[in-house]
Short mmCIF file of C-alpha atoms and ligand atoms in Angstrom, two decimals:
data_model
loop_
_atom_site.label_atom_id
_atom_site.label_comp_id
_atom_site.label_asym_id
_atom_site.label_seq_id
_atom_site.Cartn_x
_atom_site.Cartn_y
_atom_site.Cartn_z
CA MET A 11 0.13 0.17 0.11
CA LYS A 12 1.18 3.50 -0.50
CA LYS A 13 3.19 4.66 2.35
CA GLU A 14 2.09 8.07 2.33
CA MET A 15 -1.35 7.23 3.59
CA TYR A 16 0.20 6.63 6.93
CA ASN A 17 1.21 10.31 6.99
CA LYS A 18 -2.58 11.15 8.05
CA LYS A 19 -3.63 10.73 11.47
CA THR A 20 -5.57 7.45 11.02
CA VAL A 21 -6.07 5.51 7.57
CA PHE A 22 -9.35 4.68 6.81
CA SER A 23 -10.62 2.11 4.36
CA CYS A 24 -13.37 -0.62 3.93
CA GLU A 25 -14.04 -4.15 2.84
CA VAL A 26 -16.84 -5.31 0.30
CA PHE A 27 -17.56 -8.60 -1.14
CA PRO A 28 -18.64 -10.09 -4.77
CA PRO A 29 -22.22 -10.64 -5.09
CA LYS A 30 -23.38 -14.16 -5.51
CA ARG A 31 -25.18 -13.29 -8.53
CA ASN A 32 -23.76 -12.07 -11.50
CA ASP A 33 -26.65 -9.67 -11.99
CA ASP A 34 -26.11 -8.19 -8.66
CA ILE A 35 -22.80 -6.82 -9.65
CA TYR A 36 -24.17 -3.50 -10.39
CA ASP A 37 -25.44 -3.03 -7.04
CA ILE A 38 -21.91 -3.62 -5.85
CA PHE A 39 -20.69 -0.82 -8.23
CA LYS A 40 -23.18 1.40 -6.86
CA THR A 41 -22.37 0.73 -3.39
CA LEU A 42 -18.85 1.60 -4.21
CA ASP A 43 -19.63 4.88 -6.19
CA GLU A 44 -21.06 5.88 -2.77
CA ILE A 45 -18.13 4.71 -0.73
CA LYS A 46 -15.82 6.50 -2.98
CA LEU A 47 -17.30 9.79 -1.86
CA LEU A 48 -15.64 9.43 1.72
CA ASN A 49 -12.42 9.15 0.06
CA PRO A 50 -11.33 5.73 1.56
CA ASP A 51 -7.50 5.26 1.40
CA PHE A 52 -8.14 1.81 0.09
CA ILE A 53 -11.10 -0.46 -0.39
CA SER A 54 -10.55 -4.31 -0.07
CA VAL A 55 -12.56 -7.15 -2.03
CA THR A 56 -12.85 -10.47 -0.65
CA TYR A 57 -12.03 -13.89 -2.89
CA GLY A 58 -14.07 -16.90 -2.39
CA ALA A 59 -12.17 -19.65 -0.98
CA GLY A 60 -11.34 -22.07 -3.39
CA GLY A 61 -11.80 -20.01 -6.34
CA SER A 62 -15.44 -19.23 -6.78
CA ASN A 63 -16.03 -15.85 -7.65
CA SER A 64 -12.34 -14.93 -8.32
CA LYS A 65 -13.00 -13.24 -11.54
CA LYS A 66 -15.54 -11.24 -9.82
CA THR A 67 -12.85 -10.19 -7.59
CA ALA A 68 -10.54 -9.12 -10.00
CA THR A 69 -13.41 -7.23 -12.00
CA ILE A 70 -14.59 -5.36 -8.49
CA ALA A 71 -11.02 -4.71 -7.89
CA ALA A 72 -10.36 -3.13 -11.41
CA TYR A 73 -13.76 -1.01 -10.80
CA ILE A 74 -12.27 0.30 -7.55
CA GLN A 75 -8.73 1.09 -8.85
CA ASN A 76 -9.60 2.38 -12.46
CA ILE A 77 -13.33 3.70 -11.93
CA CYS A 78 -13.50 4.95 -8.42
CA GLU A 79 -9.76 5.71 -8.27
CA VAL A 80 -9.21 4.49 -4.93
CA ASP A 81 -6.27 1.88 -4.02
CA ALA A 82 -7.77 -1.54 -4.45
CA LEU A 83 -6.63 -4.37 -2.29
CA ALA A 84 -7.62 -7.89 -3.73
CA HIS A 85 -7.96 -10.57 -1.65
CA ILE A 86 -6.36 -14.01 -2.56
CA THR A 87 -7.09 -17.25 -0.74
CA ALA A 88 -4.16 -20.25 -0.94
CA VAL A 89 -6.62 -22.84 -0.95
CA GLY A 90 -7.61 -24.32 -4.31
CA LEU A 91 -4.40 -22.49 -6.02
CA THR A 92 -1.10 -23.75 -7.67
CA GLU A 93 1.68 -21.91 -8.74
CA ASP A 94 0.61 -21.39 -12.40
CA SER A 95 -2.80 -20.23 -11.43
CA LEU A 96 -1.60 -17.90 -8.75
CA LEU A 97 0.83 -16.52 -11.37
CA SER A 98 -1.92 -15.92 -13.70
CA LEU A 99 -4.07 -14.29 -11.13
CA LEU A 100 -0.94 -11.75 -10.34
CA ASP A 101 -0.79 -11.51 -13.93
CA GLU A 102 -4.72 -10.83 -14.50
CA LEU A 103 -4.43 -8.25 -11.55
CA LYS A 104 -1.27 -6.39 -12.78
CA GLN A 105 -2.98 -5.91 -16.44
CA LYS A 106 -5.77 -4.45 -14.45
CA ARG A 107 -3.43 -2.10 -12.48
CA VAL A 108 -4.13 -3.47 -9.36
CA GLN A 109 -1.14 -3.34 -7.12
CA ASN A 110 -2.34 -4.76 -3.63
CA VAL A 111 -3.19 -8.10 -2.48
CA LEU A 112 -4.44 -9.34 0.77
CA ALA A 113 -2.46 -12.85 1.03
CA LEU A 114 -4.61 -15.43 2.64
CA ARG A 115 -4.82 -19.28 3.45
CA GLY A 116 -8.50 -19.42 3.48
CA ASP A 117 -10.96 -22.18 5.01
CA LYS A 118 -12.04 -25.29 3.94
CA PRO A 119 -14.73 -24.63 1.30
CA ARG A 120 -17.88 -26.81 1.53
CA SER A 121 -17.16 -28.20 -2.08
CA MET A 122 -13.84 -29.55 -0.90
CA THR A 123 -13.40 -32.79 1.02
CA GLU A 124 -10.98 -32.81 4.06
CA GLU A 125 -8.27 -34.83 2.14
CA GLU A 126 -8.29 -32.42 -0.73
CA PHE A 127 -7.99 -29.66 1.78
CA GLU A 128 -4.99 -31.29 3.35
CA ALA A 129 -3.47 -32.03 0.00
CA ARG A 130 -3.73 -28.44 -0.85
CA TYR A 131 -0.58 -27.02 -2.82
CA TYR A 132 0.19 -23.90 -0.82
CA ARG A 133 -0.34 -24.63 2.88
CA HIS A 134 -0.21 -21.23 4.47
CA ALA A 135 -0.39 -17.78 3.63
CA SER A 136 3.20 -17.29 4.29
CA ASP A 137 3.88 -19.57 1.42
CA LEU A 138 1.68 -17.20 -0.92
CA VAL A 139 3.63 -14.36 0.36
CA LYS A 140 7.14 -15.88 -0.47
CA VAL A 141 5.73 -16.66 -4.18
CA ILE A 142 4.32 -13.05 -4.91
CA LYS A 143 7.22 -11.19 -3.48
CA GLY A 144 9.52 -13.41 -5.79
CA ASN A 145 7.37 -12.89 -8.78
CA SER A 146 5.86 -9.29 -8.53
CA ASP A 147 6.48 -5.86 -7.44
CA MET A 148 2.63 -6.10 -5.50
CA SER A 149 2.14 -4.71 -2.09
CA ILE A 150 1.22 -7.61 0.44
CA VAL A 151 -0.88 -7.09 3.17
CA ALA A 152 -1.94 -10.06 5.67
CA ALA A 153 -4.54 -11.19 8.39
CA CYS A 154 -4.28 -11.06 11.87
CA TYR A 155 -6.16 -12.14 14.82
CA PRO A 156 -6.57 -10.19 18.04
CA GLU A 157 -8.20 -13.36 19.64
CA VAL A 158 -5.94 -15.89 18.09
CA HIS A 159 -6.44 -17.75 15.01
CA PRO A 160 -8.79 -20.52 16.00
CA GLU A 161 -6.75 -23.26 15.03
CA SER A 162 -3.39 -21.88 16.97
CA ALA A 163 -2.79 -23.48 19.96
CA SER A 164 -1.81 -20.01 21.78
CA MET A 165 -1.23 -16.56 20.88
CA GLU A 166 2.75 -16.77 21.21
CA GLU A 167 2.53 -19.43 18.57
CA ASP A 168 0.05 -17.24 16.39
CA ILE A 169 2.35 -14.42 16.88
CA LYS A 170 5.37 -16.53 15.79
CA TYR A 171 3.63 -16.88 12.28
CA LEU A 172 2.59 -13.25 12.00
CA LYS A 173 6.25 -12.45 12.67
CA LEU A 174 7.27 -14.71 9.80
CA LYS A 175 4.54 -13.05 7.62
CA ALA A 176 6.14 -9.57 8.11
CA ASP A 177 9.60 -10.63 8.02
CA LEU A 178 8.56 -12.14 4.47
CA GLY A 179 7.93 -8.67 3.50
CA VAL A 180 4.04 -8.00 4.28
CA ASP A 181 3.60 -3.99 4.79
CA SER A 182 0.55 -4.04 6.74
CA PHE A 183 -1.90 -6.51 8.92
CA ILE A 184 -5.75 -6.30 8.68
CA THR A 185 -7.34 -7.68 11.82
CA GLN A 186 -10.29 -10.15 12.14
CA MET A 187 -13.29 -8.42 13.53
CA PHE A 188 -13.66 -7.79 17.32
CA PHE A 189 -15.78 -5.93 19.45
CA ASP A 190 -13.73 -5.62 22.75
CA ASN A 191 -11.27 -3.04 22.22
CA ASP A 192 -9.20 -4.23 25.21
CA LEU A 193 -8.53 -7.65 23.10
CA PHE A 194 -7.07 -5.27 20.50
CA TYR A 195 -4.72 -3.49 22.67
CA ARG A 196 -3.52 -6.10 24.47
CA PHE A 197 -2.56 -7.88 20.92
CA MET A 198 -1.24 -4.84 19.94
CA ASP A 199 1.36 -5.02 22.95
CA GLU A 200 1.98 -8.55 22.38
CA ILE A 201 2.94 -8.08 18.50
CA ARG A 202 4.98 -4.99 19.15
CA LYS A 203 7.02 -6.60 22.07
CA ALA A 204 7.63 -9.66 19.58
CA GLY A 205 9.11 -7.10 17.08
CA ILE A 206 6.26 -6.88 14.41
CA ASP A 207 6.45 -3.26 13.69
CA ILE A 208 4.33 -2.76 10.56
CA PRO A 209 1.04 -0.83 10.78
CA VAL A 210 -2.25 -2.74 11.45
CA HIS A 211 -5.65 -1.46 10.50
CA ALA A 212 -8.44 -2.67 12.88
CA GLY A 213 -11.42 -4.55 11.47
CA ILE A 214 -14.62 -3.25 12.62
CA MET A 215 -17.71 -5.00 11.77
CA PRO A 216 -21.10 -3.14 12.39
CA ILE A 217 -23.78 -5.35 13.95
CA THR A 218 -26.57 -4.34 12.18
CA LYS A 219 -28.68 -7.23 12.00
CA THR A 220 -29.23 -10.00 14.31
CA ASN A 221 -28.62 -12.72 11.92
CA GLN A 222 -25.21 -11.41 11.40
CA LEU A 223 -24.21 -13.34 14.54
CA GLY A 224 -25.49 -16.43 13.18
CA THR A 225 -23.34 -16.11 10.35
CA SER A 226 -20.31 -13.81 9.94
CA VAL A 227 -19.73 -13.46 13.56
CA SER A 228 -19.99 -17.15 14.78
CA LEU A 229 -17.71 -18.30 11.71
CA SER A 230 -14.94 -15.71 12.73
CA GLY A 231 -14.82 -17.01 16.40
CA SER A 232 -14.77 -13.44 17.62
CA SER A 233 -16.21 -13.09 21.00
CA VAL A 234 -19.27 -10.50 21.82
CA PRO A 235 -18.93 -8.77 24.87
CA LYS A 236 -22.31 -8.46 27.10
CA LYS A 237 -22.64 -4.88 26.19
CA LEU A 238 -23.16 -6.01 22.63
CA SER A 239 -25.34 -9.02 23.19
CA ASN A 240 -27.57 -6.82 25.61
CA LEU A 241 -28.04 -4.53 22.64
CA ILE A 242 -29.12 -7.32 20.40
CA ALA A 243 -31.37 -8.62 22.99
CA LYS A 244 -33.04 -5.58 23.31
CA TYR A 245 -32.96 -4.50 19.72
CA GLY A 246 -33.08 -8.00 18.05
CA GLU A 247 -36.81 -7.83 16.75
CA ASP A 248 -36.59 -3.78 16.06
CA ALA A 249 -34.50 -3.69 12.56
CA GLU A 250 -34.39 0.20 12.72
CA GLY A 251 -33.68 0.20 16.07
CA MET A 252 -31.01 -2.68 15.92
CA LYS A 253 -29.30 -0.64 12.78
CA GLN A 254 -29.18 2.25 14.85
CA ALA A 255 -27.75 0.92 18.05
CA GLY A 256 -25.15 -1.48 16.07
CA THR A 257 -23.91 1.59 14.26
CA GLU A 258 -23.54 3.61 17.51
CA TYR A 259 -21.64 0.64 19.12
CA ALA A 260 -19.29 0.82 16.21
CA ILE A 261 -18.67 4.47 16.49
CA ALA A 262 -17.90 4.31 19.87
CA GLN A 263 -15.62 1.39 19.15
CA VAL A 264 -13.68 3.60 16.43
CA GLU A 265 -13.43 6.75 18.63
CA ASP A 266 -11.71 4.68 21.34
CA LEU A 267 -9.11 3.29 18.79
CA ILE A 268 -8.84 6.41 17.62
CA ALA A 269 -7.94 8.05 20.86
CA HIS A 270 -5.61 4.99 21.61
CA GLY A 271 -3.53 5.90 18.11
CA VAL A 272 -4.73 3.05 16.05
CA ASP A 273 -2.90 2.85 12.64
CA GLY A 274 -5.82 2.31 10.60
CA ILE A 275 -9.68 1.53 10.87
CA HIS A 276 -11.07 -0.73 8.20
CA ILE A 277 -14.84 -1.33 8.06
CA TYR A 278 -16.42 -4.70 7.20
CA SER A 279 -19.09 -2.78 5.08
CA MET A 280 -21.25 -5.66 4.48
CA ASN A 281 -21.53 -4.10 1.12
CA LYS A 282 -23.77 -1.32 2.73
CA SER A 283 -22.46 2.20 1.90
CA ASP A 284 -25.19 3.96 4.38
CA VAL A 285 -23.70 2.32 7.92
CA THR A 286 -20.12 3.08 6.66
CA THR A 287 -20.87 6.37 5.86
CA ASP A 288 -22.49 7.02 9.21
CA ILE A 289 -19.58 5.78 10.87
CA TYR A 290 -17.25 8.17 8.72
CA ASN A 291 -19.13 10.88 9.39
CA ALA A 292 -19.24 10.64 12.97
CA VAL A 293 -15.46 10.14 13.57
CA PHE A 294 -13.41 11.21 10.76
P1 FAD B 8 -2.40 -18.47 7.71
O1 FAD B 8 -1.24 -17.17 7.80
O2 FAD B 8 -1.91 -19.53 6.93
O3 FAD B 8 -2.74 -19.10 9.36
C1 FAD B 8 -3.41 -20.07 9.61
C2 FAD B 8 -3.21 -20.84 10.72
O4 FAD B 8 -2.11 -21.48 10.58
C3 FAD B 8 -2.63 -20.05 12.11
O5 FAD B 8 -3.18 -20.69 13.24
C4 FAD B 8 -1.35 -19.43 12.00
O6 FAD B 8 -0.98 -19.24 13.33
C5 FAD B 8 -0.85 -21.02 11.34
N1 FAD B 8 0.42 -20.84 10.59
C6 FAD B 8 0.58 -19.51 9.94
N2 FAD B 8 1.49 -19.88 9.15
C7 FAD B 8 2.17 -20.99 9.22
C8 FAD B 8 3.37 -21.73 8.92
N3 FAD B 8 4.13 -21.03 8.19
N4 FAD B 8 3.59 -22.72 9.46
C9 FAD B 8 2.43 -23.47 10.20
N5 FAD B 8 1.45 -22.88 10.75
C10 FAD B 8 1.26 -21.62 10.22
N6 FAD B 8 -11.16 -16.08 3.87
C11 FAD B 8 -11.63 -15.94 2.48
O7 FAD B 8 -11.85 -17.26 2.02
N7 FAD B 8 -11.66 -14.92 1.49
C12 FAD B 8 -11.51 -13.78 1.78
O8 FAD B 8 -11.46 -12.72 1.17
C13 FAD B 8 -10.96 -13.60 3.27
N8 FAD B 8 -10.66 -12.39 3.57
C14 FAD B 8 -10.20 -12.25 4.94
C15 FAD B 8 -9.77 -10.95 5.54
C16 FAD B 8 -9.19 -10.69 6.85
C17 FAD B 8 -8.77 -9.20 6.99
C18 FAD B 8 -9.21 -12.02 7.38
C19 FAD B 8 -8.62 -12.01 9.18
C20 FAD B 8 -9.60 -13.15 7.13
C21 FAD B 8 -10.12 -13.53 5.85
N9 FAD B 8 -10.66 -14.67 5.47
C22 FAD B 8 -10.96 -14.74 3.86
C23 FAD B 8 -10.34 -15.66 6.54
C24 FAD B 8 -9.26 -16.78 6.52
O9 FAD B 8 -8.88 -17.00 5.18
C25 FAD B 8 -9.12 -17.81 7.51
O10 FAD B 8 -9.07 -16.85 8.78
C26 FAD B 8 -8.10 -18.47 7.56
O11 FAD B 8 -8.58 -19.78 8.38
C27 FAD B 8 -6.84 -18.26 7.70
O12 FAD B 8 -6.26 -17.39 6.85
P2 FAD B 8 -4.83 -16.58 7.14
O13 FAD B 8 -4.53 -16.03 6.10
O14 FAD B 8 -4.58 -16.08 8.43
O15 FAD B 8 -3.86 -18.02 7.27
#
């Protein structure tokens, strides 16, 4: 990512995902046209593990980069990739003038058996980082987990591999969503003690619908503090009330993070420009 963006106080970015139906691609373009007005430092676009939707990831990243004129960060997951398919994906992104990738391992897609997942060509995000570094001039971002990756035995072990990713040339991290800032601050202390000094973008997911808890949040393994579960209990049935309370919760989280000098705020927009705009306008 461009180093100059860290000259400002707090970097602002967000994430979108490719729509399932091809026909819905125009909806995401419309969302991006709206998010662009916030002048974000970058917008990331997710990648279906196992390669599903990978064409759409590249198409949307190209729209962000060339039509919105905002730096695009294209996610890439190792699961399902071989060296050939990785190199051709990098080539496609380069042709589309996309300069930044978020290198991820990915999780086992439903379509893959346990054996197929175990036999994957690239085992870890760090393997992707090595190949991308060796074959392109792309800037590379990676994922990190303030509450520890669910497969890690300990924070110490997880941080050892984060350090490996940083040493291999990753220029910043984006965190898994978290709802308790104290967990993030503890994590930051630990990674800085371990000698990881690259910027970390805090991933914030506004909870504006009760069903988000059953899907993205439970998959992420992130803990839900009592204050947030109380809000959900209070407004769960009231869609407008939930949206407002969830947005206010995210705003309070972001304000506190900025007061603590966070490098960047990365909003998991869920393809909704209105909530992202409300958060941006409240704090930036
Ligand atoms: P890794 O860095 O490989 O880590 C996975 C586990 O292996 C950890 O326990 C780690 O400690 C350990 N480990 C790491 N390196 C090594 C090593 N060299 N040797 C041994 N152990 C190691 N998924 C998608 O499918 N598509 C997306 O677009 C997507 N976007 C995401 C964006 C963000 C910001 C985040 C936080 C996650 C995203 N994910 C996405 C989910 C991600 O793919 C999963 O969390 C996955 O389980 C781990 O990916 P990783 O890149 O962190 O893996």
